[in-house]
Coordinates of N, CA and C in Angstrom, one line a residue:
M1 N -27.4 -27.7 -2.7 CA -27.6 -26.6 -3.9 C -28.1 -25.4 -3.3
K2 N -28.7 -25.3 -2.2 CA -29.3 -23.9 -1.7 C -28.1 -23.5 -0.7
V3 N -27.1 -24.0 -0.3 CA -25.7 -23.7 0.3 C -25.2 -22.8 -0.7
L4 N -25.0 -23.7 -2.1 CA -24.2 -23.0 -3.1 C -24.9 -21.7 -3.4
A5 N -26.1 -21.7 -3.4 CA -26.7 -20.5 -3.9 C -26.6 -19.3 -2.9
L6 N -26.8 -19.7 -1.8 CA -26.5 -18.7 -0.7 C -24.9 -18.2 -0.4
S7 N -24.1 -19.0 -0.9 CA -22.6 -18.7 -0.6 C -22.5 -17.7 -1.9
L8 N -23.0 -18.1 -2.9 CA -22.7 -17.0 -4.1 C -23.6 -15.8 -3.8
A9 N -24.7 -15.7 -3.2 CA -25.4 -14.5 -2.8 C -24.3 -13.8 -2.0
L10 N -24.0 -14.4 -0.9 CA -23.1 -13.7 -0.1 C -22.0 -13.1 -0.5
C11 N -21.4 -13.7 -1.4 CA -20.0 -13.2 -2.3 C -20.2 -12.2 -3.2
A12 N -21.6 -12.1 -3.7 CA -21.8 -10.9 -4.6 C -22.1 -9.9 -3.7
G13 N -22.6 -9.9 -2.4 CA -22.8 -8.9 -1.3 C -21.8 -8.2 -0.9
F14 N -20.8 -9.2 -0.6 CA -19.4 -8.6 -0.3 C -18.7 -8.2 -1.4
A15 N -18.7 -8.5 -2.7 CA -18.0 -7.9 -3.8 C -18.8 -6.4 -4.0
N16 N -19.9 -6.3 -3.7 CA -20.5 -5.0 -4.1 C -20.1 -3.7 -2.8
A17 N -19.5 -4.4 -1.5 CA -19.3 -3.6 -0.4 C -17.7 -3.6 -0.7
A18 N -17.1 -3.8 -1.6 CA -15.8 -3.8 -1.7 C -15.3 -2.3 -1.5
T19 N -14.0 -2.4 -1.1 CA -13.5 -1.0 -0.8 C -12.8 -0.5 -2.1
W20 N -13.3 0.8 -2.3 CA -12.7 1.5 -3.5 C -11.4 1.9 -3.0
Q21 N -10.5 2.3 -4.0 CA -9.0 2.5 -3.8 C -8.8 3.9 -4.6
L22 N -8.2 4.8 -4.0 CA -7.7 5.9 -4.5 C -6.9 5.9 -5.7
D23 N -7.2 6.7 -6.9 CA -6.2 6.5 -8.0 C -5.3 7.5 -8.1
N24 N -4.1 7.3 -7.7 CA -3.0 8.5 -7.4 C -2.9 9.2 -8.6
E25 N -2.8 8.8 -9.9 CA -2.6 9.0 -11.3 C -3.7 10.1 -11.8
Q26 N -5.0 9.9 -11.0 CA -6.2 10.7 -11.5 C -6.6 11.5 -10.3
S27 N -5.7 11.8 -9.2 CA -6.1 12.6 -8.2 C -4.8 13.9 -7.9
S28 N -5.6 14.9 -7.2 CA -4.2 15.9 -6.8 C -4.9 16.7 -5.8
L29 N -3.7 17.0 -4.9 CA -3.7 18.1 -3.7 C -3.0 19.2 -4.2
H30 N -3.7 20.4 -3.9 CA -2.6 21.8 -4.3 C -3.0 22.6 -2.8
F31 N -1.9 23.4 -2.3 CA -1.9 24.4 -1.5 C -1.4 25.7 -2.0
V32 N -1.8 26.9 -1.4 CA -1.2 28.0 -1.8 C -0.7 28.7 -0.2
S33 N 0.8 29.2 -0.5 CA 1.1 30.0 0.6 C 1.4 31.2 0.2
V34 N 1.2 32.4 1.2 CA 1.0 33.8 0.8 C 2.4 34.2 1.9
K35 N 3.2 34.9 0.9 CA 4.4 35.6 2.0 C 4.1 36.8 1.8
N36 N 4.6 37.9 2.8 CA 4.5 39.1 2.7 C 3.4 39.8 2.1
D37 N 2.3 39.1 2.3 CA 0.9 39.8 2.2 C 0.7 39.9 0.5
L38 N 1.6 39.7 -0.3 CA 1.6 40.2 -1.6 C 1.8 38.7 -2.6
V39 N 2.7 37.9 -2.2 CA 3.3 36.8 -3.0 C 2.3 35.6 -2.7
A40 N 1.6 35.3 -3.6 CA 1.1 33.8 -3.5 C 1.6 32.8 -4.4
E41 N 2.0 31.6 -3.8 CA 2.8 30.5 -4.6 C 1.9 29.3 -4.7
A42 N 1.6 28.7 -5.4 CA 1.0 27.3 -5.5 C 2.1 26.4 -5.3
H43 N 1.6 25.1 -4.4 CA 2.3 23.9 -4.1 C 1.5 22.6 -4.4
A44 N 2.2 21.7 -4.3 CA 1.4 20.3 -4.4 C 1.9 19.4 -3.8
F45 N 1.0 18.1 -3.3 CA 1.5 17.0 -3.1 C 1.6 15.8 -4.0
Q46 N 2.4 15.3 -4.4 CA 2.5 14.6 -5.4 C 1.9 13.2 -5.5
T47 N 1.9 12.6 -4.1 CA 1.3 11.4 -4.0 C 0.3 11.4 -2.7
L48 N -0.8 10.6 -3.4 CA -2.2 10.3 -2.4 C -2.4 8.6 -2.6
N49 N -2.5 8.4 -1.2 CA -2.9 7.0 -0.9 C -4.2 6.9 -0.3
G50 N -5.2 6.0 -0.6 CA -6.5 5.9 0.1 C -7.2 5.2 -0.1
S51 N -8.2 5.0 0.6 CA -9.6 4.3 0.3 C -10.7 4.7 0.9
W52 N -12.1 4.2 0.2 CA -13.4 4.2 0.7 C -14.1 2.9 1.2
D53 N -14.5 2.8 2.4 CA -15.1 1.3 2.7 C -16.5 1.5 2.4
E54 N -17.0 2.5 2.0 CA -18.5 2.9 1.7 C -19.0 3.4 3.0
K55 N -18.1 3.8 4.1 CA -18.8 4.4 5.2 C -17.9 5.7 5.6
N56 N -16.4 5.2 5.4 CA -15.4 6.5 5.7 C -14.4 6.4 4.6
V57 N -14.0 7.7 4.3 CA -12.7 8.0 3.7 C -11.8 8.1 4.3
S58 N -10.3 7.6 3.7 CA -9.2 7.7 4.5 C -8.3 7.8 3.5
V59 N -7.3 8.9 3.7 CA -6.3 9.2 2.5 C -5.0 9.7 3.4
T60 N -3.9 9.0 3.0 CA -2.8 9.3 3.4 C -1.7 9.9 2.4
I61 N -1.2 11.1 2.9 CA -0.3 11.9 2.1 C 1.2 11.8 2.6
P62 N 2.0 11.2 1.9 CA 3.5 11.3 2.2 C 4.2 12.6 2.4
V63 N 4.6 13.2 3.4 CA 4.9 14.5 3.3 C 6.0 14.7 2.4
S64 N 7.0 13.5 2.2 CA 7.9 13.6 1.2 C 7.5 13.7 -0.2
S65 N 6.4 14.0 -0.5 CA 5.5 14.2 -2.0 C 5.2 15.4 -2.0
M66 N 5.5 16.1 -1.0 CA 5.3 17.8 -1.0 C 6.3 18.4 -2.1
Q67 N 6.0 19.3 -3.1 CA 6.8 19.9 -4.0 C 6.3 21.6 -4.3
T68 N 7.5 22.3 -3.8 CA 7.3 23.9 -3.7 C 7.8 24.1 -5.0
N69 N 8.5 23.3 -5.8 CA 9.4 23.7 -7.0 C 10.7 24.6 -6.5
I70 N 11.0 24.5 -5.2 CA 12.2 25.1 -4.6 C 12.6 24.1 -3.6
P71 N 13.7 23.2 -4.2 CA 14.6 22.5 -3.1 C 14.7 22.7 -1.9
I72 N 15.3 23.9 -1.6 CA 15.5 24.2 -0.1 C 14.4 24.6 0.5
R73 N 13.4 25.3 -0.1 CA 11.9 25.4 0.7 C 11.4 24.2 0.9
N74 N 11.4 23.2 0.1 CA 10.9 21.7 0.1 C 11.4 21.1 1.8
D75 N 13.1 21.3 1.7 CA 13.7 21.0 2.8 C 13.3 21.6 4.1
R76 N 13.0 22.8 3.9 CA 12.9 23.7 5.2 C 11.3 23.1 5.6
I77 N 10.4 23.1 4.6 CA 9.0 22.9 5.1 C 9.0 21.3 5.7
W78 N 9.5 20.6 5.2 CA 9.7 19.1 5.6 C 10.2 19.1 7.3
Q79 N 11.5 19.8 7.3 CA 12.1 19.8 8.5 C 11.3 20.7 9.5
Y80 N 11.1 21.9 9.5 CA 10.5 22.7 10.5 C 9.0 22.7 10.8
V81 N 8.4 22.6 9.5 CA 6.8 22.6 9.6 C 6.1 21.4 9.6
L82 N 6.4 20.5 8.8 CA 5.9 19.3 8.8 C 6.3 18.1 9.7
Q83 N 7.7 18.6 10.0 CA 8.7 17.4 10.9 C 8.5 16.0 10.4
A84 N 8.7 16.0 9.3 CA 8.7 14.9 8.4 C 9.6 13.5 8.9
E85 N 10.7 14.1 9.7 CA 11.5 12.7 10.3 C 10.7 12.1 11.7
Q86 N 9.6 12.8 12.1 CA 8.8 12.3 12.9 C 7.6 11.9 12.4
F87 N 6.9 12.7 11.4 CA 5.5 12.3 11.1 C 5.8 12.4 9.5
A88 N 5.7 11.3 9.1 CA 6.1 10.7 7.7 C 4.7 11.1 6.8
N89 N 3.5 11.1 7.3 CA 2.4 11.2 6.6 C 1.6 12.2 7.0
I90 N 0.4 13.0 6.2 CA -0.4 13.8 6.9 C -1.9 12.7 6.7
Q91 N -2.7 12.7 7.4 CA -3.8 11.7 7.5 C -4.9 12.6 7.3
I92 N -6.0 12.2 6.6 CA -7.2 12.7 6.2 C -8.3 11.8 6.5
K93 N -9.3 11.9 7.2 CA -10.4 11.1 7.2 C -11.7 11.8 7.4
A94 N -12.8 11.1 6.8 CA -14.0 11.9 6.5 C -15.2 10.8 6.4
P95 N -16.4 11.0 6.8 CA -17.4 10.3 6.9 C -17.9 10.4 5.6
L96 N -18.5 9.2 5.0 CA -19.1 9.5 3.7 C -19.7 8.2 3.3
T97 N -21.2 8.0 3.5 CA -21.6 6.7 3.6 C -22.2 6.4 2.1
S98 N -22.4 5.1 1.7 CA -22.8 4.9 0.3 C -24.2 5.6 0.5
D99 N -24.8 5.2 1.5 CA -26.3 5.9 1.1 C -26.5 7.1 0.8
S100 N -25.4 8.1 1.0 CA -25.5 9.5 0.9 C -25.3 10.0 -0.4
I101 N -25.1 8.9 -1.4 CA -24.8 9.1 -2.8 C -25.4 7.9 -3.6
A102 N -26.4 7.2 -2.9 CA -26.9 6.0 -3.7 C -27.7 6.5 -5.0
E103 N -28.4 7.4 -4.9 CA -29.1 8.1 -6.0 C -28.3 8.5 -7.3
L104 N -27.0 8.5 -7.2 CA -26.2 9.1 -8.1 C -26.0 8.1 -9.3
T105 N -26.3 8.6 -10.3 CA -25.8 7.5 -11.7 C -24.7 8.2 -12.6
A106 N -24.2 7.4 -13.5 CA -23.3 8.0 -14.3 C -23.5 9.4 -14.9
G107 N -22.3 10.1 -14.5 CA -22.5 11.4 -15.0 C -23.1 12.5 -14.1
N108 N -23.8 12.0 -13.2 CA -24.5 13.1 -12.1 C -23.5 13.3 -10.9
S109 N -23.8 14.5 -10.3 CA -22.9 14.7 -9.1 C -23.7 15.2 -8.0
V110 N -23.5 15.6 -6.8 CA -24.1 16.1 -5.7 C -23.1 16.8 -5.0
V111 N -23.4 18.0 -4.4 CA -22.5 18.7 -3.6 C -22.7 18.6 -2.0
Q112 N -21.7 18.2 -1.0 CA -22.0 17.7 0.2 C -20.9 18.6 1.0
D113 N -21.3 19.0 2.2 CA -20.6 19.7 3.1 C -20.0 18.5 4.0
I114 N -18.5 18.5 3.9 CA -18.0 17.1 4.4 C -16.9 17.6 5.4
P115 N -17.3 17.0 6.9 CA -16.2 17.4 8.0 C -14.8 16.7 7.6
L116 N -13.7 17.1 7.5 CA -12.5 16.4 7.0 C -11.8 16.3 8.6
T117 N -11.4 15.2 9.2 CA -10.4 15.3 10.1 C -9.1 15.2 9.6
A118 N -8.1 16.1 9.7 CA -7.1 16.2 9.3 C -5.9 16.0 10.2
T119 N -5.0 15.2 10.4 CA -3.7 15.1 11.3 C -2.5 15.5 10.4
I120 N -1.9 16.6 11.1 CA -0.7 17.1 10.4 C 0.3 17.2 11.6
A121 N 1.4 16.6 11.4 CA 2.6 17.0 12.2 C 2.1 16.4 13.9
G122 N 1.1 15.5 13.8 CA 0.6 14.8 15.1 C -0.4 15.5 15.6
Q123 N -0.9 16.7 15.2 CA -2.0 17.4 15.7 C -3.4 17.4 14.7
S124 N -4.3 16.9 15.3 CA -5.7 16.7 14.4 C -6.5 17.9 14.8
A125 N -7.6 18.4 13.7 CA -8.5 19.3 13.6 C -9.2 19.0 12.8
V126 N -10.6 19.1 12.8 CA -11.8 19.0 11.7 C -11.9 20.5 11.0
V127 N -11.5 20.2 9.6 CA -11.9 21.4 8.5 C -13.1 21.1 7.8
N128 N -14.0 21.9 7.6 CA -15.2 21.7 6.5 C -14.9 22.1 5.0
A129 N -15.2 21.0 4.4 CA -15.0 21.0 2.8 C -16.3 21.0 2.2
K130 N -16.6 21.8 1.2 CA -18.0 21.8 0.2 C -17.1 20.8 -0.8
V131 N -17.9 19.7 -0.9 CA -17.3 18.7 -2.0 C -18.5 18.3 -3.0
R132 N -18.0 18.4 -4.4 CA -18.8 17.9 -5.4 C -18.4 16.4 -5.7
I133 N -19.4 15.5 -5.6 CA -19.1 13.9 -5.7 C -19.7 13.7 -6.9
T134 N -18.9 13.2 -7.8 CA -19.5 12.8 -9.3 C -19.3 11.1 -9.3
M135 N -20.3 10.5 -9.7 CA -20.3 9.1 -10.2 C -19.8 9.2 -11.7
L136 N -18.9 8.6 -11.9 CA -18.0 8.7 -13.3 C -18.9 7.4 -14.2
N137 N -18.9 6.4 -13.4 CA -19.5 5.2 -13.8 C -19.9 4.2 -12.7
G138 N -20.2 3.1 -12.9 CA -20.6 2.3 -11.7 C -19.5 1.8 -11.0
S139 N -18.3 2.0 -11.5 CA -16.8 1.9 -10.4 C -16.0 2.8 -10.1
T140 N -16.4 3.8 -10.5 CA -15.6 5.1 -10.4 C -16.5 6.4 -10.2
L141 N -15.6 6.9 -9.1 CA -16.2 8.3 -8.5 C -15.2 9.2 -8.1
Q142 N -15.5 10.4 -8.4 CA -14.5 11.8 -8.5 C -15.0 12.5 -7.3
A143 N -14.1 13.1 -6.4 CA -14.6 14.0 -5.4 C -13.6 15.0 -5.3
A144 N -14.4 16.5 -5.5 CA -13.3 17.7 -5.7 C -14.0 18.6 -5.0
T145 N -13.0 19.6 -4.3 CA -13.6 20.8 -3.7 C -14.3 21.8 -4.5
E146 N -15.5 22.3 -4.0 CA -16.2 23.3 -4.7 C -15.4 24.6 -4.6
A147 N -14.9 24.7 -3.2 CA -14.3 25.9 -3.2 C -12.8 25.6 -2.1
P148 N -11.7 26.6 -2.1 CA -10.8 26.1 -1.5 C -11.4 25.9 0.0
V149 N -10.6 24.8 0.5 CA -10.7 24.6 2.2 C -9.6 25.4 2.7
M150 N -9.9 26.5 3.5 CA -9.1 27.3 4.2 C -8.6 26.4 5.5
L151 N -7.4 26.4 5.6 CA -6.8 25.5 6.4 C -6.0 26.4 7.3
D152 N -6.2 26.7 8.7 CA -5.6 27.4 9.7 C -4.3 26.7 10.2
T153 N -3.1 27.2 9.8 CA -2.1 26.2 10.2 C -1.9 26.5 11.7
N154 N -2.6 27.6 12.7 CA -2.4 27.4 14.0 C -3.1 26.3 14.6
Q155 N -4.3 25.7 13.9 CA -5.1 24.5 14.5 C -4.3 23.4 14.8
F156 N -3.1 23.5 13.8 CA -2.1 22.4 14.0 C -0.9 22.4 14.7
K157 N -0.9 23.6 15.2 CA 0.2 24.2 16.1 C 1.7 24.1 15.2
L158 N 1.2 24.6 14.0 CA 2.8 24.8 13.3 C 3.2 26.1 13.2
G159 N 2.6 26.9 13.9 CA 3.0 28.3 14.2 C 4.7 28.4 14.2
A160 N 5.3 27.6 15.2 CA 6.7 27.6 15.5 C 7.5 27.4 14.2
G161 N 7.0 26.2 13.6 CA 7.9 26.2 12.2 C 7.9 27.0 11.0
I162 N 6.6 27.8 11.1 CA 6.2 28.8 10.0 C 7.1 30.0 10.7
A163 N 7.5 30.5 12.0 CA 8.2 31.2 12.0 C 9.7 31.0 11.7
K164 N 9.8 29.8 11.8 CA 11.3 29.6 11.6 C 11.5 29.4 9.9
L165 N 10.7 29.3 9.3 CA 10.6 29.5 7.5 C 10.7 30.9 7.4
Q166 N 9.8 31.9 8.0 CA 10.1 33.1 7.7 C 11.3 33.8 8.3
E167 N 11.8 33.4 9.2 CA 13.4 33.8 9.6 C 14.2 33.3 8.6
L168 N 14.3 32.3 8.1 CA 15.4 31.6 7.2 C 15.3 32.3 5.9
A169 N 14.0 32.7 5.4 CA 14.0 33.2 4.3 C 14.0 34.8 4.4
G170 N 13.8 35.5 5.4 CA 14.2 36.8 5.6 C 12.5 37.5 5.1
L171 N 11.4 36.9 5.3 CA 10.2 37.5 5.3 C 9.6 38.0 6.4
K172 N 8.9 39.2 6.2 CA 8.3 39.9 6.9 C 6.9 39.0 7.7
R173 N 6.5 38.2 6.7 CA 5.2 37.4 7.1 C 4.8 36.3 6.4
I174 N 4.2 34.9 6.9 CA 3.8 34.2 6.1 C 2.6 33.9 6.6
D175 N 1.5 33.9 5.7 CA 0.2 34.0 6.1 C -0.4 32.5 6.7
P176 N -0.7 32.4 8.0 CA -1.4 31.3 8.5 C -2.6 30.3 7.9
M177 N -3.1 31.3 7.2 CA -4.3 30.7 6.5 C -3.7 30.1 5.1
V178 N -4.2 28.7 4.9 CA -3.7 28.1 3.7 C -4.8 27.3 2.9
P179 N -5.2 28.2 1.8 CA -6.1 27.7 0.9 C -5.6 26.2 0.1
V180 N -6.7 25.4 0.3 CA -6.5 23.9 -0.1 C -7.4 23.3 -1.2
T181 N -7.0 22.7 -2.2 CA -7.9 22.1 -3.2 C -7.7 21.1 -3.4
F182 N -8.6 19.9 -3.5 CA -8.4 18.7 -4.2 C -9.3 17.9 -4.9
S183 N -8.7 16.9 -5.9 CA -9.6 16.4 -6.6 C -9.2 14.8 -6.4
V184 N -9.9 13.9 -5.9 CA -9.7 12.5 -5.7 C -10.6 11.7 -6.6
R185 N -10.0 10.7 -7.0 CA -10.7 9.5 -7.8 C -10.8 8.3 -7.2
F186 N -11.6 7.6 -6.9 CA -11.7 6.1 -6.5 C -12.3 5.2 -7.3
S187 N -11.7 4.2 -7.4 CA -12.6 3.0 -8.1 C -12.4 1.7 -7.6
K188 N -13.4 0.9 -7.8 CA -13.4 -0.4 -7.3 C -13.4 -1.6 -8.4

């Protein structure tokens, strides 16, 4: 009987430490490009996959899910900037322990500065994000940027691809700084 009780207790412990899964339908990632110093356009990635194991967050973003609403621009960004044939996904990793949000109850939130390690076209860099984490209920949490994350494309060695886009589109300039916002929901 003691063995059964111990087994049940261990199973309950493992259930509490379950991996949280990203809910793509309730999540979003947007970025803004600025061309010729005056024209800003919002774009999005339509598919996000990820999990949180109560220690680290891992998100995979299929490059092919990027949508600029202009098919030829999508193709050019996939080919020249994100190098989609060689690098099918963007990877984001971030430390986030369950201890750091243990005090959250349903409906409450906390703002944290979180270092995000992003890997884009095979190049990794750390970008810092101010993120509001909200416990929606005992099995669902939401994390969203408080302010845009300023992603410097030069950190990821994307300059040559951006120069090619600029040339093909006949633009004077495409800004290398890209504001990014996200809202992701995890459930267990």
